[in-house]
XYZ file of C-alpha atoms in Angstrom:
686
model
C -74.971 -192.918 -10.628
C -77.842 -195.088 -11.877
C -77.815 -196.212 -15.531
C -80.734 -194.001 -16.486
C -80.985 -194.868 -20.230
C -81.214 -198.612 -19.537
C -83.887 -198.085 -16.890
C -85.960 -196.001 -19.248
C -85.594 -198.463 -22.112
C -86.808 -201.441 -20.111
C -89.561 -199.594 -18.328
C -92.212 -199.958 -21.044
C -91.589 -203.584 -21.997
C -90.591 -205.058 -18.651
C -93.055 -207.913 -18.693
C -92.175 -209.053 -22.219
C -88.446 -209.141 -21.502
C -88.882 -210.961 -18.196
C -90.993 -213.574 -19.917
C -88.361 -214.070 -22.648
C -85.450 -214.263 -20.190
C -87.375 -216.716 -18.060
C -87.728 -219.050 -21.041
C -83.999 -218.776 -21.866
C -82.922 -219.366 -18.259
C -85.309 -222.294 -17.876
C -83.748 -224.001 -20.926
C -80.257 -223.200 -19.661
C -81.011 -224.641 -16.198
C -82.430 -227.833 -17.709
C -79.281 -228.260 -19.801
C -77.001 -227.527 -16.839
C -78.886 -229.893 -14.547
C -78.555 -232.655 -17.095
C -74.778 -232.173 -17.295
C -74.492 -231.788 -13.520
C -76.379 -234.969 -12.840
C -74.018 -236.904 -15.125
C -71.000 -235.418 -13.371
C -72.483 -236.260 -9.991
C -73.014 -239.886 -11.047
C -69.398 -240.155 -12.186
C -68.154 -238.490 -8.999
C -70.284 -240.838 -6.898
C -68.667 -243.858 -8.527
C -65.165 -242.467 -7.851
C -66.080 -241.561 -4.285
C -67.408 -245.044 -3.676
C -64.024 -246.475 -4.653
C -62.282 -243.877 -2.480
C -64.510 -244.757 0.475
C -63.383 -248.371 0.206
C -59.726 -247.273 0.295
C -60.342 -244.822 3.119
C -62.347 -247.273 5.226
C -59.334 -249.589 5.313
C -57.073 -246.796 6.676
C -57.061 -245.841 10.338
C -55.283 -242.815 11.809
C -54.652 -240.908 8.533
C -52.679 -238.080 10.241
C -50.246 -240.686 11.624
C -49.229 -241.882 8.153
C -45.763 -241.066 6.853
C -45.526 -238.413 4.177
C -44.395 -240.951 1.594
C -47.598 -242.924 2.311
C -49.656 -239.749 1.993
C -48.083 -239.052 -1.396
C -49.031 -242.532 -2.567
C -52.651 -242.015 -1.452
C -53.145 -238.651 -3.189
C -53.901 -240.145 -6.614
C -56.097 -242.932 -5.204
C -58.480 -240.964 -3.023
C -61.198 -239.036 -4.868
C -63.115 -237.641 -1.895
C -62.641 -233.889 -2.352
C -62.100 -232.965 1.286
C -59.593 -235.766 1.974
C -57.793 -235.267 -1.336
C -57.340 -231.518 -0.795
C -56.321 -231.980 2.857
C -53.607 -234.420 1.821
C -52.209 -232.006 -0.770
C -52.195 -229.032 1.611
C -50.640 -231.167 4.333
C -47.835 -232.266 1.993
C -47.261 -228.719 0.753
C -46.962 -227.317 4.278
C -44.760 -230.204 5.405
C -42.176 -229.549 2.693
C -42.317 -225.813 3.357
C -41.523 -226.377 7.059
C -38.691 -228.707 6.167
C -37.146 -226.291 3.656
C -37.516 -228.625 0.659
C -38.051 -225.959 -2.023
C -38.615 -228.258 -5.006
C -41.165 -230.499 -3.300
C -42.913 -227.520 -1.735
C -43.313 -225.725 -5.072
C -44.630 -228.938 -6.687
C -47.302 -229.562 -4.040
C -48.107 -225.879 -3.668
C -48.836 -225.712 -7.409
C -51.218 -228.652 -7.013
C -52.862 -226.845 -4.098
C -53.346 -223.748 -6.267
C -54.962 -225.899 -8.979
C -57.392 -227.214 -6.370
C -58.176 -223.641 -5.473
C -59.354 -222.628 -8.947
C -62.934 -223.175 -7.819
C -62.336 -222.802 -4.077
C -61.084 -219.300 -3.187
C -60.329 -220.246 0.416
C -58.097 -223.142 -0.672
C -56.437 -220.893 -3.246
C -55.856 -218.212 -0.601
C -54.138 -220.728 1.704
C -51.869 -221.848 -1.140
C -50.983 -218.222 -1.923
C -50.303 -217.574 1.774
C -47.858 -220.493 1.946
C -46.121 -219.282 -1.203
C -45.833 -215.762 0.225
C -44.234 -217.213 3.368
C -41.851 -219.239 1.216
C -40.602 -216.185 -0.681
C -40.367 -214.131 2.518
C -38.230 -216.839 4.093
C -35.943 -216.669 1.055
C -35.853 -212.833 1.199
C -37.593 -212.354 -2.180
C -39.669 -209.450 -0.952
C -41.600 -208.434 -4.085
C -42.745 -212.009 -4.839
C -43.728 -212.483 -1.203
C -45.796 -209.288 -1.301
C -47.465 -210.379 -4.556
C -48.689 -213.703 -3.146
C -49.809 -212.152 0.146
C -51.843 -209.689 -1.907
C -53.336 -212.508 -3.968
C -54.319 -214.284 -0.734
C -55.755 -211.019 0.624
C -57.939 -210.576 -2.488
C -59.290 -214.113 -2.254
C -60.021 -213.948 1.478
C -61.694 -210.594 0.932
C -63.780 -212.015 -1.936
C -65.257 -214.728 0.306
C -65.843 -212.262 3.159
C -63.227 -213.698 5.537
C -62.281 -210.421 7.232
C -59.907 -211.986 9.774
C -57.600 -213.699 7.305
C -57.749 -210.824 4.832
C -56.574 -208.594 7.721
C -53.798 -211.117 8.476
C -52.617 -210.784 4.880
C -52.722 -206.993 5.174
C -50.444 -207.236 8.208
C -47.997 -209.442 6.294
C -47.954 -206.863 3.504
C -47.518 -204.016 6.006
C -44.478 -205.686 7.571
C -42.899 -206.110 4.120
C -43.571 -202.434 3.371
C -41.871 -201.445 6.620
C -38.857 -203.560 5.625
C -38.334 -201.427 2.492
C -39.079 -198.173 4.383
C -42.471 -197.640 2.757
C -43.654 -196.299 6.087
C -46.779 -194.508 4.859
C -48.042 -197.586 3.006
C -47.219 -199.836 5.962
C -49.067 -197.540 8.361
C -52.189 -197.433 6.175
C -52.335 -201.235 5.781
C -51.763 -201.781 9.520
C -54.511 -199.357 10.553
C -56.935 -201.092 8.177
C -56.022 -204.490 9.644
C -56.118 -203.425 13.288
C -59.725 -202.289 13.027
C -60.692 -205.868 12.126
C -58.587 -207.392 14.915
C -60.149 -205.075 17.507
C -63.680 -205.917 16.347
C -62.956 -209.653 16.477
C -61.000 -209.478 19.747
C -57.837 -211.072 18.252
C -55.329 -210.023 20.896
C -52.181 -211.586 19.436
C -52.783 -209.918 16.074
C -53.550 -206.614 17.804
C -50.162 -206.861 19.493
C -48.390 -207.416 16.169
C -50.238 -204.481 14.588
C -49.507 -202.051 17.449
C -45.848 -203.097 17.454
C -45.572 -202.486 13.714
C -47.195 -199.056 14.071
C -44.660 -198.247 16.782
C -41.756 -199.317 14.561
C -43.157 -197.333 11.611
C -43.608 -194.197 13.742
C -40.056 -194.590 15.011
C -38.852 -194.820 11.406
C -40.714 -191.573 10.643
C -39.108 -189.896 13.709
C -42.570 -189.541 15.266
C -41.285 -190.646 18.648
C -44.310 -189.692 20.754
C -46.566 -191.716 18.458
C -44.104 -194.622 18.579
C -44.144 -194.586 22.393
C -47.957 -194.553 22.440
C -48.247 -197.574 20.123
C -45.591 -199.591 21.963
C -47.382 -198.909 25.249
C -50.595 -200.205 23.673
C -48.710 -203.317 22.553
C -47.449 -203.821 26.125
C -51.029 -203.515 27.402
C -52.199 -206.267 25.043
C -49.235 -208.488 25.992
C -50.106 -208.045 29.669
C -53.742 -209.001 29.025
C -52.680 -212.302 27.444
C -49.901 -212.766 30.048
C -47.177 -213.260 27.426
C -43.926 -212.251 29.131
C -41.805 -212.682 25.995
C -43.958 -210.191 24.090
C -43.839 -207.788 27.044
C -40.044 -207.967 27.040
C -39.881 -207.333 23.282
C -42.143 -204.274 23.513
C -40.217 -202.900 26.486
C -37.092 -203.254 24.349
C -38.836 -201.386 21.514
C -39.732 -198.584 23.919
C -36.111 -198.415 25.014
C -34.999 -198.102 21.390
C -37.362 -195.140 20.866
C -36.002 -193.341 23.922
C -32.479 -194.187 22.760
C -33.242 -192.485 19.428
C -34.545 -189.479 21.387
C -31.199 -189.436 23.267
C -33.074 -189.981 26.555
C -30.745 -192.739 27.670
C -31.895 -192.784 31.302
C -35.429 -193.710 30.157
C -34.002 -196.259 27.726
C -32.008 -197.891 30.549
C -35.159 -198.039 32.697
C -37.186 -199.943 30.086
C -34.338 -202.323 29.219
C -33.956 -203.161 32.923
C -37.721 -203.663 33.246
C -37.620 -206.140 30.365
C -34.638 -208.051 31.790
C -36.561 -208.561 35.034
C -39.266 -210.591 33.268
C -39.655 -214.081 34.666
C -37.115 -216.644 33.392
C -36.362 -214.575 30.276
C -32.809 -215.867 29.996
C -33.937 -219.502 30.166
C -36.972 -219.126 27.862
C -35.711 -216.734 25.181
C -31.941 -216.372 25.084
C -32.070 -214.346 21.881
C -34.260 -211.602 23.399
C -32.183 -211.652 26.587
C -28.951 -211.012 24.651
C -30.598 -208.201 22.678
C -31.771 -206.467 25.858
C -28.413 -206.926 27.576
C -26.526 -205.326 24.686
C -29.021 -202.456 24.350
C -28.809 -201.825 28.096
C -25.008 -201.772 27.943
C -24.997 -199.323 25.036
C -27.463 -196.915 26.673
C -25.470 -197.042 29.923
C -22.350 -196.216 27.922
C -24.062 -193.306 26.125
C -25.338 -192.005 29.466
C -21.969 -192.457 31.190
C -18.968 -193.415 28.980
C -17.083 -194.473 32.126
C -19.817 -196.897 33.237
C -17.990 -199.835 34.868
C -20.238 -202.644 33.539
C -21.249 -201.457 30.061
C -18.430 -203.067 28.070
C -18.553 -206.332 30.038
C -22.327 -206.624 29.503
C -21.971 -205.968 25.777
C -19.270 -208.631 25.479
C -21.455 -211.119 27.364
C -24.314 -210.416 24.947
C -21.976 -210.894 21.963
C -20.828 -214.270 23.290
C -24.446 -215.429 23.630
C -25.288 -214.277 20.129
C -22.214 -216.004 18.753
C -23.145 -219.253 20.533
C -26.705 -219.226 19.164
C -25.492 -218.065 15.711
C -27.614 -214.908 15.655
C -25.849 -212.995 12.858
C -27.762 -209.691 12.893
C -27.451 -209.564 16.685
C -23.689 -210.035 16.425
C -23.469 -207.157 13.941
C -25.140 -204.510 16.110
C -23.268 -205.817 19.148
C -19.907 -205.403 17.394
C -20.810 -201.864 16.310
C -21.563 -200.970 19.935
C -18.308 -202.525 21.154
C -16.292 -200.705 18.482
C -17.698 -197.390 19.669
C -16.802 -198.230 23.261
C -13.270 -199.256 22.281
C -12.876 -196.039 20.315
C -13.826 -193.994 23.390
C -11.292 -195.917 25.471
C -8.624 -194.843 22.979
C -8.068 -198.355 21.594
C -8.373 -197.320 17.958
C -6.718 -200.456 16.515
C -9.093 -202.726 18.429
C -12.084 -200.709 17.239
C -10.910 -200.907 13.615
C -10.420 -204.676 13.956
C -13.971 -205.142 15.335
C -15.443 -202.988 12.558
C -13.533 -204.942 9.910
C -15.008 -208.180 11.292
C -18.453 -206.542 11.324
C -18.107 -205.526 7.697
C -17.094 -209.057 6.660
C -20.015 -210.657 8.543
C -22.492 -208.124 7.114
C -21.303 -208.879 3.574
C -21.501 -212.624 4.222
C -25.102 -212.406 5.516
C -26.247 -209.700 3.029
C -27.175 -207.377 5.894
C -26.929 -204.045 4.125
C -28.029 -201.794 6.993
C -25.215 -202.875 9.263
C -22.769 -202.974 6.361
C -23.469 -199.274 5.789
C -22.981 -198.510 9.469
C -19.694 -200.400 9.619
C -18.402 -198.574 6.523
C -19.273 -195.130 7.871
C -17.654 -195.873 11.234
C -14.543 -197.200 9.492
C -14.335 -194.048 7.353
C -14.390 -191.945 10.524
C -11.933 -194.101 12.439
C -9.398 -195.317 9.848
C -7.947 -192.043 8.503
C -5.630 -193.837 6.065
C -8.449 -195.673 4.253
C -11.206 -193.155 5.026
C -11.890 -192.153 1.432
C -12.056 -195.784 0.264
C -14.564 -196.692 2.954
C -16.611 -193.564 2.345
C -16.784 -194.201 -1.400
C -17.892 -197.781 -0.745
C -20.531 -196.425 1.636
C -21.845 -193.940 -0.936
C -22.029 -196.528 -3.716
C -23.849 -199.071 -1.538
C -26.208 -196.463 -0.102
C -27.160 -195.164 -3.557
C -27.695 -198.727 -4.776
C -29.917 -199.601 -1.811
C -31.997 -196.449 -2.172
C -32.581 -197.287 -5.824
C -33.499 -200.876 -4.965
C -35.935 -199.766 -2.256
C -37.642 -197.402 -4.684
C -37.960 -200.197 -7.236
C -39.507 -202.555 -4.674
C -41.964 -199.888 -3.501
C -42.954 -199.266 -7.121
C -43.481 -203.003 -7.586
C -45.726 -203.038 -4.501
C -47.861 -200.285 -6.042
C -48.134 -202.114 -9.358
C -49.043 -205.380 -7.645
C -51.955 -203.740 -5.867
C -53.467 -202.479 -9.088
C -52.178 -204.754 -11.865
C -52.088 -208.371 -10.664
C -51.916 -211.432 -12.825
C -55.132 -212.594 -11.226
C -56.840 -209.459 -12.501
C -55.675 -210.239 -16.048
C -56.768 -213.888 -15.822
C -60.142 -212.899 -14.401
C -60.597 -210.471 -17.256
C -60.045 -213.306 -19.749
C -62.616 -215.456 -17.963
C -65.036 -212.539 -17.729
C -64.655 -211.804 -21.448
C -65.717 -215.375 -22.256
C -68.671 -215.143 -19.901
C -69.603 -211.739 -21.265
C -69.615 -213.131 -24.801
C -72.265 -215.694 -23.832
C -74.281 -213.275 -21.723
C -73.910 -210.584 -24.352
C -75.467 -212.802 -27.001
C -78.466 -213.496 -24.784
C -78.697 -209.851 -23.861
C -78.616 -208.734 -27.500
C -81.520 -211.036 -28.349
C -83.467 -209.617 -25.428
C -82.595 -206.093 -26.464
C -83.746 -206.597 -30.069
C -87.088 -208.050 -29.020
C -87.600 -205.367 -26.418
C -86.573 -202.660 -28.837
C -89.158 -203.793 -31.416
C -91.903 -204.021 -28.811
C -91.032 -200.612 -27.454
C -91.091 -198.843 -30.816
C -94.271 -200.619 -31.857
C -96.102 -199.224 -28.829
C -94.408 -195.948 -28.003
C -92.626 -194.609 -31.105
C -95.313 -191.930 -31.721
C -95.903 -191.026 -28.099
C -92.659 -189.699 -26.608
C -93.667 -187.957 -23.435
C -92.362 -185.126 -21.309
C -90.664 -187.535 -18.908
C -88.316 -188.715 -21.672
C -87.406 -185.146 -22.593
C -86.842 -184.156 -18.990
C -84.731 -187.216 -18.233
C -82.660 -186.670 -21.384
C -81.898 -183.122 -20.272
C -81.092 -184.378 -16.802
C -78.683 -186.937 -18.245
C -76.903 -184.258 -20.281
C -76.535 -182.120 -17.167
C -75.208 -185.075 -15.188
C -72.682 -185.811 -17.921
C -71.451 -182.201 -17.829
C -71.094 -182.329 -14.050
C -69.288 -185.647 -14.277
C -66.943 -184.196 -16.906
C -66.167 -181.256 -14.615
C -65.444 -183.644 -11.745
C -63.086 -185.674 -13.909
C -61.337 -182.502 -15.060
C -60.921 -181.362 -11.441
C -59.536 -184.741 -10.418
C -57.030 -184.565 -13.288
C -55.865 -181.152 -12.090
C -55.507 -182.451 -8.530
C -53.365 -185.357 -9.697
C -51.158 -182.993 -11.692
C -50.739 -180.768 -8.628
C -49.776 -183.805 -6.505
C -47.080 -184.794 -9.001
C -45.658 -181.259 -9.043
C -45.640 -181.188 -5.235
C -43.768 -184.505 -5.093
C -41.136 -183.128 -7.476
C -40.743 -180.027 -5.312
C -40.344 -182.087 -2.136
C -37.800 -184.339 -3.849
C -35.814 -181.261 -4.899
C -35.897 -179.754 -1.406
C -34.755 -182.947 0.267
C -31.979 -183.631 -2.227
C -30.667 -180.117 -2.763
C -31.108 -178.749 0.731
C -30.972 -181.442 3.349
C -28.545 -183.794 1.659
C -26.233 -180.887 0.790
C -25.989 -179.883 4.410
C -25.606 -183.449 5.579
C -22.764 -183.989 3.105
C -20.840 -180.900 4.236
C -21.337 -181.673 7.918
C -20.408 -185.350 7.497
C -17.274 -184.440 5.570
C -16.263 -182.012 8.286
C -16.785 -184.554 11.050
C -14.767 -187.115 9.077
C -11.848 -184.684 8.755
C -12.121 -183.740 12.407
C -12.400 -187.328 13.755
C -8.740 -187.983 14.418
C -8.249 -184.504 15.883
C -10.825 -185.033 18.640
C -8.645 -187.682 20.207
C -6.523 -184.858 21.680
C -9.559 -183.437 23.592
C -8.393 -179.805 23.277
C -11.003 -177.136 24.075
C -10.746 -175.724 20.575
C -11.485 -179.059 18.919
C -14.298 -179.756 21.358
C -15.858 -176.390 20.542
C -15.722 -177.099 16.813
C -17.137 -180.581 17.358
C -20.070 -179.119 19.361
C -20.766 -176.694 16.545
C -21.065 -179.561 14.073
C -23.380 -181.463 16.393
C -25.570 -178.365 16.625
C -25.587 -178.160 12.845
C -26.778 -181.774 12.601
C -29.627 -180.964 15.006
C -30.566 -177.994 12.794
C -30.650 -180.299 9.779
C -32.921 -182.709 11.650
C -35.337 -179.852 12.335
C -35.329 -178.973 8.657
C -36.143 -182.588 7.733
C -39.119 -182.592 10.101
C -40.255 -179.217 8.763
C -40.187 -180.416 5.144
C -41.862 -183.753 6.022
C -44.701 -182.513 8.281
C -45.448 -178.962 7.134
C -44.957 -178.588 3.401
C -46.104 -175.000 3.530
C -43.372 -173.907 5.950
C -40.493 -171.968 4.474
C -36.973 -173.095 5.466
C -35.900 -169.455 5.384
C -37.038 -166.992 8.061
C -37.683 -163.325 7.575
C -34.875 -162.483 9.976
C -32.148 -163.263 7.428
C -31.610 -161.659 4.067
C -30.838 -163.693 0.986
C -27.267 -162.339 0.805
C -26.672 -163.314 4.450
C -27.865 -166.847 3.720
C -25.469 -167.105 0.787
C -22.617 -165.744 2.902
C -23.359 -168.309 5.623
C -23.381 -171.073 3.015
C -20.041 -169.862 1.618
C -18.490 -169.650 5.077
C -19.592 -173.167 6.068
C -18.398 -174.594 2.763
C -14.981 -172.948 3.150
C -14.665 -174.347 6.644
C -15.823 -177.850 5.723
C -14.062 -178.394 2.406
C -11.048 -176.073 2.380
C -12.197 -174.508 -0.913
C -11.118 -170.927 -1.586
C -14.459 -169.267 -2.404
C -14.963 -165.742 -3.723
C -18.499 -164.346 -3.457
C -19.682 -161.052 -4.960
C -23.112 -159.442 -5.361
C -23.974 -156.250 -7.228
C -25.414 -153.788 -4.660
C -27.826 -152.396 -7.270
C -29.754 -155.641 -7.794
C -33.533 -155.164 -7.421
C -33.992 -157.790 -4.719
C -37.375 -156.332 -3.714
C -38.805 -157.409 -7.085
C -37.781 -161.049 -6.560
C -40.258 -163.224 -4.645
C -39.232 -165.484 -1.761
C -40.062 -168.576 -3.850
C -37.563 -167.471 -6.496
C -34.897 -166.872 -3.849
C -35.483 -170.358 -2.419
C -34.981 -171.912 -5.847
C -31.812 -169.843 -6.435
C -30.438 -170.910 -3.067
C -31.098 -174.602 -3.839
C -29.503 -174.282 -7.283
C -26.402 -172.727 -5.738
C -26.255 -175.455 -3.077
C -26.361 -178.166 -5.743
C -23.639 -176.463 -7.809
C -21.343 -176.157 -4.759
C -21.973 -179.789 -3.790
C -21.123 -180.978 -7.323
C -17.912 -178.911 -7.228
C -16.818 -180.513 -3.944
C -17.689 -184.059 -5.045
C -16.481 -184.172 -8.608
C -14.363 -181.204 -9.739
C -11.180 -181.522 -7.606
C -11.172 -177.704 -7.631
C -9.300 -175.467 -5.181
C -11.013 -172.212 -6.122
C -14.670 -171.322 -6.639
C -16.142 -168.009 -7.751
C -19.816 -167.020 -7.234
C -21.312 -163.750 -8.446
C -24.746 -162.092 -8.746
C -25.343 -159.224 -11.202
C -28.365 -157.574 -12.860
C -28.508 -157.208 -16.636
C -31.521 -155.734 -18.465
C -34.243 -156.860 -15.997
C -32.535 -160.224 -15.536
C -30.699 -161.617 -12.536
C -27.457 -163.272 -13.585
C -25.787 -165.963 -11.431
C -22.254 -166.975 -12.446
C -20.464 -169.961 -10.881
C -16.879 -170.855 -11.928
C -14.286 -173.313 -10.593
C -10.737 -174.275 -11.555
C -11.340 -178.041 -11.458
C -10.935 -180.777 -14.053
C -14.339 -180.304 -15.718
C -16.618 -183.209 -16.581
C -17.655 -185.400 -19.483
C -21.170 -185.014 -20.837
C -23.431 -188.024 -20.339
C -26.716 -188.834 -22.000
C -28.287 -189.481 -18.616
C -28.140 -186.643 -16.089
C -27.930 -187.153 -12.345
C -30.756 -186.112 -10.046
C -28.832 -182.961 -9.038
C -28.612 -181.551 -12.573
C -32.212 -182.591 -13.244
C -33.350 -180.663 -10.171
C -31.347 -177.593 -11.281
C -32.908 -177.669 -14.768
C -36.369 -178.225 -13.301
C -36.064 -175.262 -10.946
C -34.743 -172.983 -13.695
C -37.579 -174.093 -15.978
C -40.115 -173.182 -13.274
C -38.452 -169.766 -12.975
C -38.634 -169.417 -16.792
C -34.913 -168.817 -16.815
C -31.931 -170.037 -18.843
C -28.827 -172.023 -17.927
C -25.563 -172.489 -19.814
C -22.892 -174.953 -18.655
C -19.383 -174.808 -20.140
C -16.846 -177.484 -19.175
C -13.156 -177.722 -20.040
C -10.052 -179.350 -18.495
C -9.410 -176.028 -16.722
C -12.767 -175.867 -14.989
C -16.543 -175.459 -15.212
C -18.527 -172.263 -15.783
C -22.274 -172.125 -15.069
C -24.272 -169.081 -16.139
C -27.918 -168.702 -15.074
C -30.289 -165.915 -16.170
C -33.600 -165.356 -14.324
C -36.174 -162.683 -15.285
C -36.860 -160.230 -12.452
C -40.394 -159.202 -13.488
C -43.097 -159.870 -10.862
C -45.132 -161.824 -13.385
C -42.276 -164.205 -14.201
C -42.965 -166.939 -11.693
C -45.507 -167.400 -8.950
C -46.147 -170.680 -7.171
């Protein structure tokens, strides 16, 4: 939208203002030129001295770094001086000397105050430094600073490089949507410029992100594109890595024959074992594991996995050793060597803790809880605590990423500089405005024309339209927030509740399956089927928010009965469920029933986790146009805390949306929850 009032104001006295500004600028330029010429004379003298020093030096790049440090303060030629500082900074970064690197990097940033490209390079190095030291949020911050500066000078290639660095960090903390968006933005630049190596990195990251989102077909497509780029540049190592990534996707899809095919294709690459032992060991272990999953009696699987582990141990590849040990433990467990499997998992846990590898630490803890029946609860509790802590940390880092993109220190510093500049420009502008204003009113005060009236009315109309747009945007943002809360509730109350019950059941059943009786096998298959159902529900919630997890083929009471039956079977709780046959279910919308089902799920889950109860009573009745839900257990009760957990918050939020009431009574003999929901059609519509 054009600034209409300013255009109108200047229209009638344009020539006068231009003349005045020209005089002011002419004086300002004369003053600036005078100062500049003095500075240039001083700089010329310093450069002359520097030239004498530089002329006596031959082969500057061949100097030692101590000699370069000594020359920094003597040479005043800008290009040589800055090159020396950047060279020293990068040297100490490569050699892992943190103190020296930070010192010279700070000097490089000071050089970049007037040179955005130099500043961007210094920020890039600092981002790499923090990434190397696993300080993810600081690394992201400096990559973003570098991205802004490259973007400001129009360097699209390096700004895209910074976007890719940021995207990889976002993928590390499972911010898959943000990582995907940044990668797509970067890859468009790489394709336009024909930067093949960067295209490969971008396609590979998109494949990994899609795999993380369980979008396996998309992941396969991107990894195949990455392979195509690697073939064009004839890089066999990159081809092998992408073939491995394809194998991992098919492994996640449980298509182990396809996974084996791609791992074998990668292992056949020319001189892979001699050129890249780390990739070779990774492929060998992945091949062994897929062969084992395809055929547990495979004669070579365990030997191949052990060979890979020995290589990884020799080259001190810690994360490779961790996944290798997890695979071997699973193989040993199948062979019936439970003690050996527990020993391997214990070693895996210790190595994961030593190297701060939380993903594999979680996996080792969950496998130990399933395998070591004596210490199962201890391992499972440790798993839950660590998992909750990591989820919280990942959310915090993702929030920091969002704040960095919109509230950087550079933005604040630039605002300070702009405010000083605006003060000077504002003074000049005010003088111009006053003169123009007087000239305008002297000539046109008595002759306001129809154009002014029309344009004033047009401005008022534009302002009204703009206000309506702002109001609509505000409503859209509010709707987005409400939708996020609803999704969070569905995921936590529905999916996690089912996962918990199923996981608990599998844990209790683990040691029984060693007998391989048909009855146990049947029960085990049922639990596997339940896990697959849960996976479908996750995809449904993630990709089609409008889909309802409940089908019209099942009544609400049947759903509750199924939930009760599964809970009894999984937890051993004695559950009594009653429902008044006279309840007016036809007056209760499906949305209300969904919320009631989620509330009941959360209450049952809390009972299993915290109450130590043996009996649970659930009842629905209708009282004076209100649906009453009563939940009672005979557990130990709970202490009231100022801060509620996410489960109770979700329950209160759902009841608030239903315009209902909840009362929770806790005592050493148990907990009683009473919920009242109005049945009227007008009570709640979403």
